[in-house]
Tab-separated table of C-alpha atoms in Angstrom:
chain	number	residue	atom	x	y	z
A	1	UNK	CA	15.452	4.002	28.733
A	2	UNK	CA	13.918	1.371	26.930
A	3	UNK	CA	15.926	-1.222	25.611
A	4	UNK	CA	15.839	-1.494	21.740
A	5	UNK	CA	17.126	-5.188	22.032
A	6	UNK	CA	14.367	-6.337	23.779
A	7	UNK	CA	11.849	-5.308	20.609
A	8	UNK	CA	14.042	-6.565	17.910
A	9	UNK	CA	11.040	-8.736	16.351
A	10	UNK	CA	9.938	-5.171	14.571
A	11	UNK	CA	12.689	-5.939	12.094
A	12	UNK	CA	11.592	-9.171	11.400
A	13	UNK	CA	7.795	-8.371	11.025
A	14	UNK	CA	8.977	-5.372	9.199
A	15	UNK	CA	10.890	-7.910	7.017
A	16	UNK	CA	7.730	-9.916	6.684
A	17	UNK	CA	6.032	-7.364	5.197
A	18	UNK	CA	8.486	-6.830	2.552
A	19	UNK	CA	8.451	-9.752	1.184
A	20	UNK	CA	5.142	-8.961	-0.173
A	21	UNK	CA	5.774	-9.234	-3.322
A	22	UNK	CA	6.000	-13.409	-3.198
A	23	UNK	CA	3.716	-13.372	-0.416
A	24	UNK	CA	0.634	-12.714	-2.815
A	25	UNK	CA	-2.343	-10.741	-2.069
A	26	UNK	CA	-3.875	-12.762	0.612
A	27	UNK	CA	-0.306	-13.588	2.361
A	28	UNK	CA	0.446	-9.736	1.747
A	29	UNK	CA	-3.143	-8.561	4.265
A	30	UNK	CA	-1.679	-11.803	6.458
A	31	UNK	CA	1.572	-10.438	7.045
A	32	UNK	CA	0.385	-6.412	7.390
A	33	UNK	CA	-2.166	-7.751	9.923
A	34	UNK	CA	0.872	-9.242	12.311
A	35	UNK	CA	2.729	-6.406	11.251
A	36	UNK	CA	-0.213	-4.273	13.051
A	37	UNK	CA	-0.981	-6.294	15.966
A	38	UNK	CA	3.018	-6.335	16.682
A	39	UNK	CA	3.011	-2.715	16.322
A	40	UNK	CA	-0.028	-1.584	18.622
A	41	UNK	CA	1.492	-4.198	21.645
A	42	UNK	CA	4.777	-2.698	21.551
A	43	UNK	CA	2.884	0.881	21.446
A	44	UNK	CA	0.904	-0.249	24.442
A	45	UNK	CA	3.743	-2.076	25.858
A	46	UNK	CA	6.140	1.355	25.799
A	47	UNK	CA	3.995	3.683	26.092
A	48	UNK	CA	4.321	5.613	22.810
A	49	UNK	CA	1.320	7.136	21.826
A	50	UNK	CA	2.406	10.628	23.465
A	51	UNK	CA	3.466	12.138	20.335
A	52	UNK	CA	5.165	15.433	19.429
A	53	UNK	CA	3.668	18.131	16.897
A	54	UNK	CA	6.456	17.510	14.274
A	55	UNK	CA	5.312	13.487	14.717
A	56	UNK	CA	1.603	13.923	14.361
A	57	UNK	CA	1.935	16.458	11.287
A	58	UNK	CA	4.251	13.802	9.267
A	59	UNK	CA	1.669	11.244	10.184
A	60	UNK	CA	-0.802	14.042	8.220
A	61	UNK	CA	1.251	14.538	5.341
A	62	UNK	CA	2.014	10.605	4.891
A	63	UNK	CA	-1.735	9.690	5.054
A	64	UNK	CA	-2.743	13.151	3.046
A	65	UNK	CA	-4.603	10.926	0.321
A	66	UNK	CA	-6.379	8.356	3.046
A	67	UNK	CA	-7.603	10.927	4.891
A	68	UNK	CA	-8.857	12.797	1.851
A	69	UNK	CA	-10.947	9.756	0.851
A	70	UNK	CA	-12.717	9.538	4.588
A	71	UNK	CA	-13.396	12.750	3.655
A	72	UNK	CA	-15.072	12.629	0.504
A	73	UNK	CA	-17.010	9.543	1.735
A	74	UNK	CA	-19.189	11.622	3.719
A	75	UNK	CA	-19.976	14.069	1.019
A	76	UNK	CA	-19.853	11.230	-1.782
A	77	UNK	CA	-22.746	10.157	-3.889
A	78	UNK	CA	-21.594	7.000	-4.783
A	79	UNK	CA	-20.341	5.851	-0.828
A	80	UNK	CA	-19.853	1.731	-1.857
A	81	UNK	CA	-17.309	2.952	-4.616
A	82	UNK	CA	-15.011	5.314	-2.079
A	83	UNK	CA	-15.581	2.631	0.832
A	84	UNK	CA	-13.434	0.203	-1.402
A	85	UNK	CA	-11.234	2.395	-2.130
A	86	UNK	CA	-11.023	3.450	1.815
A	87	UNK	CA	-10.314	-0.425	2.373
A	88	UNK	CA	-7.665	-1.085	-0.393
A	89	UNK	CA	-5.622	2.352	0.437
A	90	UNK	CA	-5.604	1.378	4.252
A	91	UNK	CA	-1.481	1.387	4.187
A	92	UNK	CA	-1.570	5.120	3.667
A	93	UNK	CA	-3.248	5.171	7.347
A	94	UNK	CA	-1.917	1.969	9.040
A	95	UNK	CA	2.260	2.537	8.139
A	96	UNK	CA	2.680	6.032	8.545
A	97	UNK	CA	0.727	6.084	12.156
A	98	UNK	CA	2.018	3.025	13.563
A	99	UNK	CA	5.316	3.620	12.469
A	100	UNK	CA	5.904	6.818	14.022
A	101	UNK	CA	4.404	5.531	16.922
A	102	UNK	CA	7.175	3.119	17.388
A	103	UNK	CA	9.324	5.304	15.349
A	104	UNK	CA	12.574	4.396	17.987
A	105	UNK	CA	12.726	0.609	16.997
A	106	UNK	CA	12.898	1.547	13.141
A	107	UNK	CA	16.741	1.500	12.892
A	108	UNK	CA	19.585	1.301	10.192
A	109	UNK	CA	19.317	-2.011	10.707
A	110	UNK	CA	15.615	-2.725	10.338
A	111	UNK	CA	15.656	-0.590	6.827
A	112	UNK	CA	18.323	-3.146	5.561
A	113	UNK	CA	16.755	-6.480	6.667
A	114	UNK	CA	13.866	-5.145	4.813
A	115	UNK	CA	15.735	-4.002	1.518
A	116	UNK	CA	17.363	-7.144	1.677
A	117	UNK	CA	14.411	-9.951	2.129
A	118	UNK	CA	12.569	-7.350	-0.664
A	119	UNK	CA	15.472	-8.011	-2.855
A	120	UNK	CA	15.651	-11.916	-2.113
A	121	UNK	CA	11.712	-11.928	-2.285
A	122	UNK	CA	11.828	-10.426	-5.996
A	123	UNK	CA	14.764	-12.866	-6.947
A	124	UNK	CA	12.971	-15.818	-5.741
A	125	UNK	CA	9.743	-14.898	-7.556
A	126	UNK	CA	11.305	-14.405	-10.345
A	127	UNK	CA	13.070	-17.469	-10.671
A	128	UNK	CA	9.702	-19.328	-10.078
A	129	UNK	CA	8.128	-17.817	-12.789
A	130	UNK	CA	11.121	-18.844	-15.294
A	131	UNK	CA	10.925	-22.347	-13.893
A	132	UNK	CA	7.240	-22.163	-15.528
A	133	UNK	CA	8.622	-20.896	-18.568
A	134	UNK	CA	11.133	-23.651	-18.784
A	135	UNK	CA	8.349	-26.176	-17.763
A	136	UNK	CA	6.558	-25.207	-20.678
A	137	UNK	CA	9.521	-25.158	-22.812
A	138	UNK	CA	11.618	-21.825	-23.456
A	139	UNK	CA	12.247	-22.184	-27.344
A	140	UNK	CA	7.787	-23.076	-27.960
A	141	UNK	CA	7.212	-19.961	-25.558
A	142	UNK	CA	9.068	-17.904	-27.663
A	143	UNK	CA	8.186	-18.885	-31.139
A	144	UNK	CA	4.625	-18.610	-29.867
A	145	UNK	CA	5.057	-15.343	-28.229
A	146	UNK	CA	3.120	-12.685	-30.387
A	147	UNK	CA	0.973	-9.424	-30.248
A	148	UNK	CA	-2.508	-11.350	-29.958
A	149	UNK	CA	-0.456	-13.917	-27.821
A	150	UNK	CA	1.936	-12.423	-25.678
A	151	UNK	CA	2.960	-15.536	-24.154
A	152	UNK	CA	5.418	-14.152	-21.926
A	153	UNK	CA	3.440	-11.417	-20.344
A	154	UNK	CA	0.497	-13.785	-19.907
A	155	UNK	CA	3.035	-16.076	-17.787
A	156	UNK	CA	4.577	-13.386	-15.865
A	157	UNK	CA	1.315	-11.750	-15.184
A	158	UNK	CA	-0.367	-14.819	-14.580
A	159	UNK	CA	1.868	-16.539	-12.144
A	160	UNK	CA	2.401	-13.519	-10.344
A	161	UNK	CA	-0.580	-11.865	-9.503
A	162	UNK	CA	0.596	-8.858	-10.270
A	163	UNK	CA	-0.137	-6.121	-13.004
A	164	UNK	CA	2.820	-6.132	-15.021
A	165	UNK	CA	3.807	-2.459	-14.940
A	166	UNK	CA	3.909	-2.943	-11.093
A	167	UNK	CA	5.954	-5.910	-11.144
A	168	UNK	CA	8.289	-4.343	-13.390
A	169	UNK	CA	8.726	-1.722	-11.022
A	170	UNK	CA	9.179	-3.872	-7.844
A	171	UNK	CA	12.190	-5.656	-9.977
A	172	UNK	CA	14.089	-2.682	-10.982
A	173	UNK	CA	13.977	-1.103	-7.385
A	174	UNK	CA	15.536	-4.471	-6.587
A	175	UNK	CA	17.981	-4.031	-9.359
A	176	UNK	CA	18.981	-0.796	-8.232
A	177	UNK	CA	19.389	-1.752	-4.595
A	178	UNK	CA	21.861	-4.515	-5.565
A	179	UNK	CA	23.737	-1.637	-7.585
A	180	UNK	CA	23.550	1.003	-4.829
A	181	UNK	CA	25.023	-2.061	-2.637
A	182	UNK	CA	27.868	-2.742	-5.326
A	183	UNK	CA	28.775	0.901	-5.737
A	184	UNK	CA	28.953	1.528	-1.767
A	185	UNK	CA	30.644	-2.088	-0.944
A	186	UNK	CA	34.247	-1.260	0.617
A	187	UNK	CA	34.840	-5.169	1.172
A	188	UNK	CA	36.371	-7.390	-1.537
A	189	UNK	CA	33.780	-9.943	-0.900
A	190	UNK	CA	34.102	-11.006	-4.969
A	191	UNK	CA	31.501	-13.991	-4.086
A	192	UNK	CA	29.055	-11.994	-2.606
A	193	UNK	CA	29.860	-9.193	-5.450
A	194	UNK	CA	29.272	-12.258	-7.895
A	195	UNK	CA	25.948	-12.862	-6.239
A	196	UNK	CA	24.795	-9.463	-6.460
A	197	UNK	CA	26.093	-9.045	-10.312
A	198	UNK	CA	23.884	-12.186	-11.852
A	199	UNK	CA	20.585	-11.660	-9.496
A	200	UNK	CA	20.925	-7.655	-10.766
A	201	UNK	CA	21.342	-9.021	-14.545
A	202	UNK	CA	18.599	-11.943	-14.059
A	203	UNK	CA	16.169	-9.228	-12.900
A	204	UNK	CA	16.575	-6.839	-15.774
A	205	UNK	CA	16.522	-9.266	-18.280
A	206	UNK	CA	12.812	-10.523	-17.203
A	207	UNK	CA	12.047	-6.905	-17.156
A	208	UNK	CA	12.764	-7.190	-20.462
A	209	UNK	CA	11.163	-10.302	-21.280
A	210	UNK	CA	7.639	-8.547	-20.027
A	211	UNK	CA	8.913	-5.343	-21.361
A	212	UNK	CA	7.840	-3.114	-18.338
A	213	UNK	CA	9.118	0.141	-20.659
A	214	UNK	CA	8.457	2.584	-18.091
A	215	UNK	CA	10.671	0.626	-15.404
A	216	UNK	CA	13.727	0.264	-18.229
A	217	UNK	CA	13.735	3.842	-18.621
A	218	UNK	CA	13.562	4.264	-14.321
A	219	UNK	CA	16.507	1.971	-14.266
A	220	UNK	CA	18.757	3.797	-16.193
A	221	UNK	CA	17.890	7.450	-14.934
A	222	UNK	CA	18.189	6.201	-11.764
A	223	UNK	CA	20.985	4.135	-11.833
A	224	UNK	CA	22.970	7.196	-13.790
A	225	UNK	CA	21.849	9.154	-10.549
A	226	UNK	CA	23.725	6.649	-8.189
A	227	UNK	CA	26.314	6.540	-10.004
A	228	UNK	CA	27.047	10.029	-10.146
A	229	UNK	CA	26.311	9.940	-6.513
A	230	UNK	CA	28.895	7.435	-5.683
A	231	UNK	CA	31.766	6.990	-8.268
A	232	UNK	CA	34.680	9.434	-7.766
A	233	UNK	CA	36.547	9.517	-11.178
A	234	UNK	CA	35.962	9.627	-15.074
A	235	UNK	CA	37.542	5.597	-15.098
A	236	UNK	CA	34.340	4.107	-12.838
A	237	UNK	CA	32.134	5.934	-14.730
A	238	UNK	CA	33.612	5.115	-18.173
A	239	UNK	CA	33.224	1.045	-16.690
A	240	UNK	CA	29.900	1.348	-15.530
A	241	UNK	CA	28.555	3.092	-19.383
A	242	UNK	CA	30.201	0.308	-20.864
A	243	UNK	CA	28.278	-2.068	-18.779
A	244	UNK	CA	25.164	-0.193	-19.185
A	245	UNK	CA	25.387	-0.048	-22.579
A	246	UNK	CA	26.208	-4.201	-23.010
A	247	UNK	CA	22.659	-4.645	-20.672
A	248	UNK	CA	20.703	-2.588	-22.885
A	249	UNK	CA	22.090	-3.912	-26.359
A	250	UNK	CA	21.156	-7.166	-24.315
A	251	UNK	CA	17.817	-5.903	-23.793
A	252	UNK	CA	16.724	-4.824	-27.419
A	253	UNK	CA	17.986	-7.927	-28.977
A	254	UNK	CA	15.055	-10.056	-27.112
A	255	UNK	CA	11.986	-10.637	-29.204
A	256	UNK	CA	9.148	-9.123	-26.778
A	257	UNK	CA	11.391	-6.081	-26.697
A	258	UNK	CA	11.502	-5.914	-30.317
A	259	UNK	CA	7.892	-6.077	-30.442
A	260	UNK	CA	6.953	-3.612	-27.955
A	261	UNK	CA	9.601	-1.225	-29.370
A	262	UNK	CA	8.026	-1.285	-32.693
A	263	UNK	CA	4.397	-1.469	-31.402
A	264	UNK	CA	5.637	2.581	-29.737
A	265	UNK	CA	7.282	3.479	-32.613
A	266	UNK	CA	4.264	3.098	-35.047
A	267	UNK	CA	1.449	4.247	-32.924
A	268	UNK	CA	-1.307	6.285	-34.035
A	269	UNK	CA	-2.213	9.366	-33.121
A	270	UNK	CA	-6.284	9.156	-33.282
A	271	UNK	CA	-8.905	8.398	-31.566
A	272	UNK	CA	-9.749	5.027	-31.429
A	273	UNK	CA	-12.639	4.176	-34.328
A	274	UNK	CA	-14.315	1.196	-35.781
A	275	UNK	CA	-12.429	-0.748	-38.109
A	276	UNK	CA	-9.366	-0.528	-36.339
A	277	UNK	CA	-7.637	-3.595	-35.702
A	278	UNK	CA	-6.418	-4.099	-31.522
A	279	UNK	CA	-2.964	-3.612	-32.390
A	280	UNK	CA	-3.370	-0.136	-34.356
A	281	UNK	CA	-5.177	1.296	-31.538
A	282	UNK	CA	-3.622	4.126	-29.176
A	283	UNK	CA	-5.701	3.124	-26.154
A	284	UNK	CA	-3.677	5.635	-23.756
A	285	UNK	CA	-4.336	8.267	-26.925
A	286	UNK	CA	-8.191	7.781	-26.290
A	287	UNK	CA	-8.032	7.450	-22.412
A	288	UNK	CA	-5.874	10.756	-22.093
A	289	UNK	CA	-8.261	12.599	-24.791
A	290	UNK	CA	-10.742	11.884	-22.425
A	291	UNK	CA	-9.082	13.205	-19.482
A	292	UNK	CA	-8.291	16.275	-20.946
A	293	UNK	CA	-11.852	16.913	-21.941
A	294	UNK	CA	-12.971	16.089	-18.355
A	295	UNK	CA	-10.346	18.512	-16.971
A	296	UNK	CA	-11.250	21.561	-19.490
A	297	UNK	CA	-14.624	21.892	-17.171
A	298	UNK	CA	-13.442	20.245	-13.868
A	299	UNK	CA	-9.612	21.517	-13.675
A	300	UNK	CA	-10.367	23.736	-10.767
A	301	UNK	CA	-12.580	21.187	-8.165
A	302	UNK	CA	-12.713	17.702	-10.230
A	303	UNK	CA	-15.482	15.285	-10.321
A	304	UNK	CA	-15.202	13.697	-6.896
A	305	UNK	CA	-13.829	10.452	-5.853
A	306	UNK	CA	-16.468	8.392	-6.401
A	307	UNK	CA	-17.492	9.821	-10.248
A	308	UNK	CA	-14.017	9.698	-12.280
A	309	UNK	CA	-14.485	6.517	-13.544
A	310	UNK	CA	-18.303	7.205	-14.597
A	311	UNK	CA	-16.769	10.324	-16.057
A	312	UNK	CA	-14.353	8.659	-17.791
A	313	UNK	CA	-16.356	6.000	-19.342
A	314	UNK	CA	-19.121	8.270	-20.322
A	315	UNK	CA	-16.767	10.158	-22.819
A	316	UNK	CA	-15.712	6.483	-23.981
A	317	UNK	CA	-18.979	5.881	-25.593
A	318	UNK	CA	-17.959	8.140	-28.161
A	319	UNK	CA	-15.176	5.589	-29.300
A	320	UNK	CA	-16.992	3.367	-32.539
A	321	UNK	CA	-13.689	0.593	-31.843
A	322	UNK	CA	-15.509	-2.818	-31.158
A	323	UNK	CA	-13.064	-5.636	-30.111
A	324	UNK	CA	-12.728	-7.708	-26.781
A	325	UNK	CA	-10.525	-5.062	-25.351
A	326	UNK	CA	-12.644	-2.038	-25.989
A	327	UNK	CA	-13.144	0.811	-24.024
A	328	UNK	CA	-17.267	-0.574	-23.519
A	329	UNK	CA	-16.142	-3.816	-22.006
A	330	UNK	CA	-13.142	-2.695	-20.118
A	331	UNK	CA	-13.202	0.210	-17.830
A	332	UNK	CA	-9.885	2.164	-18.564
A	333	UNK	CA	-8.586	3.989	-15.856
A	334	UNK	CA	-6.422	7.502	-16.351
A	335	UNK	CA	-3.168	6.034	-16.642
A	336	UNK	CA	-1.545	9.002	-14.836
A	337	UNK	CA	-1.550	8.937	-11.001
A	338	UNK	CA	-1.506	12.873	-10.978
A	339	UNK	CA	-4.431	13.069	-13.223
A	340	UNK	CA	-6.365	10.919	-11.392
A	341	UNK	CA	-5.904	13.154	-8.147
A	342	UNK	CA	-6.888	16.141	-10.181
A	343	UNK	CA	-9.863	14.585	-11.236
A	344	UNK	CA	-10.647	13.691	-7.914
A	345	UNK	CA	-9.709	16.738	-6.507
A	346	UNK	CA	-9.040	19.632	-8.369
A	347	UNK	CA	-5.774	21.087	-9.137
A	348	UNK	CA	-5.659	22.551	-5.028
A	349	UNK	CA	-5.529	18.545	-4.758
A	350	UNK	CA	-3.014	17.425	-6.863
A	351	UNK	CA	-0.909	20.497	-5.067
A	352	UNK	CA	-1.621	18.770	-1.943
A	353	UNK	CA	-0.716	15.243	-3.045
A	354	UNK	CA	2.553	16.629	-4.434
A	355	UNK	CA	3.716	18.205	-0.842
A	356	UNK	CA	2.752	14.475	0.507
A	357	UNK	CA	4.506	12.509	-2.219
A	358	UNK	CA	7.739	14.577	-1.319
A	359	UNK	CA	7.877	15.150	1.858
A	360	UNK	CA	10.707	13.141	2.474
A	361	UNK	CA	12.438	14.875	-0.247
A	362	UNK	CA	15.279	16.581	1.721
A	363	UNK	CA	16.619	12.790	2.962
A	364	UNK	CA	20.367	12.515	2.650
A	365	UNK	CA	19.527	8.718	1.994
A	366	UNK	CA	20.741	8.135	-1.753
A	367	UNK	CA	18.349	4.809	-2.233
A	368	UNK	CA	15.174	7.150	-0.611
A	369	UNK	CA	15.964	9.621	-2.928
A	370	UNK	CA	16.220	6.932	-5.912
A	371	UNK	CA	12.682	5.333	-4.413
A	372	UNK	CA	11.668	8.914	-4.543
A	373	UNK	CA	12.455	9.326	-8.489
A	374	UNK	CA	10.988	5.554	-9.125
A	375	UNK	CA	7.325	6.690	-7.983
A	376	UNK	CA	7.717	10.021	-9.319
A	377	UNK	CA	8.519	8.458	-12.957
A	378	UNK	CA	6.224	5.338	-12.765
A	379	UNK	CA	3.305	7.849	-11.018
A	380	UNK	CA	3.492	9.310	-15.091
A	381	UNK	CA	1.960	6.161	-16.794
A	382	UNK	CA	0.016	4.249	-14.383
A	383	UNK	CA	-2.364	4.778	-11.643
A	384	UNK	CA	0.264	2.832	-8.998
A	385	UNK	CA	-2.150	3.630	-5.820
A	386	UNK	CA	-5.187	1.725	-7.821
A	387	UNK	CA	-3.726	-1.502	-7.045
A	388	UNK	CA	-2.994	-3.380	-3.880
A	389	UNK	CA	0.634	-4.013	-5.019
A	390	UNK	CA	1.721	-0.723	-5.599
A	391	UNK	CA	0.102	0.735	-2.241
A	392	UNK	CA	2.092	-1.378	-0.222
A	393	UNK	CA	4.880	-0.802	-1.938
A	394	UNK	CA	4.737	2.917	-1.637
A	395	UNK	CA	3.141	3.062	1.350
A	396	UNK	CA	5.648	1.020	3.227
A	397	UNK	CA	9.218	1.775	1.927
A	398	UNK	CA	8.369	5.594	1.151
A	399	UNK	CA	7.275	5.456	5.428
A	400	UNK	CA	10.182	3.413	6.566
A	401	UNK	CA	12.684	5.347	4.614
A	402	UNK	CA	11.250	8.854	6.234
A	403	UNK	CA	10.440	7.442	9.434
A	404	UNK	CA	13.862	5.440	9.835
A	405	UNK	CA	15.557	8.568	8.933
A	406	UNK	CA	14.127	10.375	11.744
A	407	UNK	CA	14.967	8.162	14.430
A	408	UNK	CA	18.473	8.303	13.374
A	409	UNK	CA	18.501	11.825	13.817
A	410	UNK	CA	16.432	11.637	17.190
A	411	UNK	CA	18.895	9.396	18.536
């Protein structure tokens, strides 16, 4: 029997890795790299590579989309554009293989190490980037904040490194892990409760700030389903609306929100054409127009990894809007993870990708299943596997939630 003791660094270069998102790009591939060599020298070290058929067809289902792009970079055209994809999605491999692998040492105890230094990682981030703010001075960043200068964004974005729809969704899975922890605390610990109230409120309100609109609306479904989950009478839930409803009047009095709520509520429904100012122009109106024109021919097989984007920007041309920001001098992507598969793929694909996304869906663990209903939301409005911060992020909770399960149940 081996001793799980003697291994107990896994949790803390598990924890490394989750603190990815302060860790920036480069420290991100730094820690996943220690994270790998510690993983293959305990696999060597034990012995584990003898796996069962159950083990190697979750490692299948968790990879599904790497392996689909080794695939297609044998039979694609265009093989420099799918071998940077191959590199940049390398988590779907790397995570799901090495961590059933070494699937024993994932514990109950490694899963909340890394939940909690994700949480702390977020917090601390965030604070940094409001001690820029303040730097610059919070009343001048305000007045200044506009559409053509959205201060705020730019600061958050900037400072960051991150996409902002991305970082809005690492924050609110933070949020809701702090709730999850309040609703399931059976200690009186009102300092620690304290602790866990102001970091949850200091997170949503820079959500706010940066208006991540997608993550808001994540929050709230999500936190409703934990709530349900966990409260026990009409009183607790009756407390927590009231609350929800104070952080939400909080939210739309902020100016950014303001703005971003009116900028959705008078969109325009055409295609973008010269003349237009930036601000009266549906760019996701145009992008999706384009998709669905794509997918009237291609719905059945797709285009092929390595030809959405040409694809996509050859039906742009037709666009007459000229500005900085226009569809000639920026490549827009689909904006929808699940249409980007079925361009890729076909509809047989996106079918596929959907049996891989939920696989894990059966978990009895409450903050997998919220995870679960985060991607599944943000996966609606944003192409989260095109960027290096939302493959991690995927890639490594959605493995160690469904691989940590399992080796409960094995043991």
């Amino acid at each position: 029997m081996i001793s799980l003791d003697k291994y107990k660094g896994y949790n803390y270069v598990s924890a490394f890795v989750a603190a990815f998102p302060i860790l920036g790009q480069k420290g991100s591939v730094f820690a996943i790299i220690i994270w790998c060599i510690y993983s293959v020298f305990i696999t060597i070290k034990t012995r584990s590579w003898k796996l069962e058929k159950k083990d190697i067809w979750n490692i299948l289902m968790l990879s599904v989309l790497y392996l689909s792009y080794i695939v297609s970079y044998f039979i694609a055209a265009d093989k420099h554009e799918v071998a940077k994809l191959l590199e940049r999605s390398s988590p779907f491999l790397v995570f799901p293989l090495l961590m059933v692998l070494n699937k024993r040492f994932i514990t109950a105890k490694t899963l909340k190490i890394c939940l909690t230094v994700f949480v702390i990682s977020c917090a601390l981030l965030c604070l940094y980037v409001w001690g820029v703010i303040f730097s610059y001075g919070i009343e001048e960043v305000f007045k200044e904040d506009s559409y053509y200068n959205p201060l705020i964004r730019n600061i958050f974005s900037d400072v960051t490194g991150i996409h902002l729809p991305y970082l809005g969704m690492l924050f609110i899975f933070a949020s809701l892990i702090l709730l999850y922890e309040m609703l399931s605390a059976s200690e009186k610990n009102y300092f620690l409760l304290l602790a866990r109230i102001l970091t949850l409120i200091f997170l949503l309100i820079s959500v706010a700030a940066f208006m991540a609109r997608t993550s808001l609306l994540i929050f709230f479904i999500v936190s409703f389903f934990f709530c349900v989950k966990k409260l026990k009478t009409g009183k607790q839930l009756l407390w927590v609306g009231a609350l929800g409803i104070v952080f939400l009047t909080v939210i739309l009095v902020l100016p950014s929100s303001q703005r971003r709520i009116k900028e959705s509520l008078s969109a325009n429904y055409e295609l973008p054409h010269a003349g237009q100012p930036s601000k009266e122009v549906n760019f996701r109106y145009g992008v999706y127009h384009c998709v669905k024109e794509v997918l009237k021919e291609k719905w059945l097989t797709g285009v092929g990894v390595g030809n959405v984007q040409k694809t996509l920007d050859s039906c742009y041309e037709q666009y007459t809007y000229k500005a900085t920001d226009d569809f000639h001098s920026i490549s827009y992507n689909s904006h929808n993870q699940y249409l980007d598969i079925t361009l890729k793929y076909g509809i047989f694909g996106l079918i596929v990708f959907m049996i891989s996304l939920l696989w894990g869906v059966k978990t009895t663990n409450t903050v997998y299943q919220g995870f679960i209903i985060i991607i599944v939301i943000a996966l609606l409005t944003e192409n989260v596997f095109s960027r290096q911060a939302g493959i991690i992020f995927f890639t490594f909770f959605n493995t160690l939630f469904f691989v940590g399960k399992k080796s409960d149940e094995n043991r």
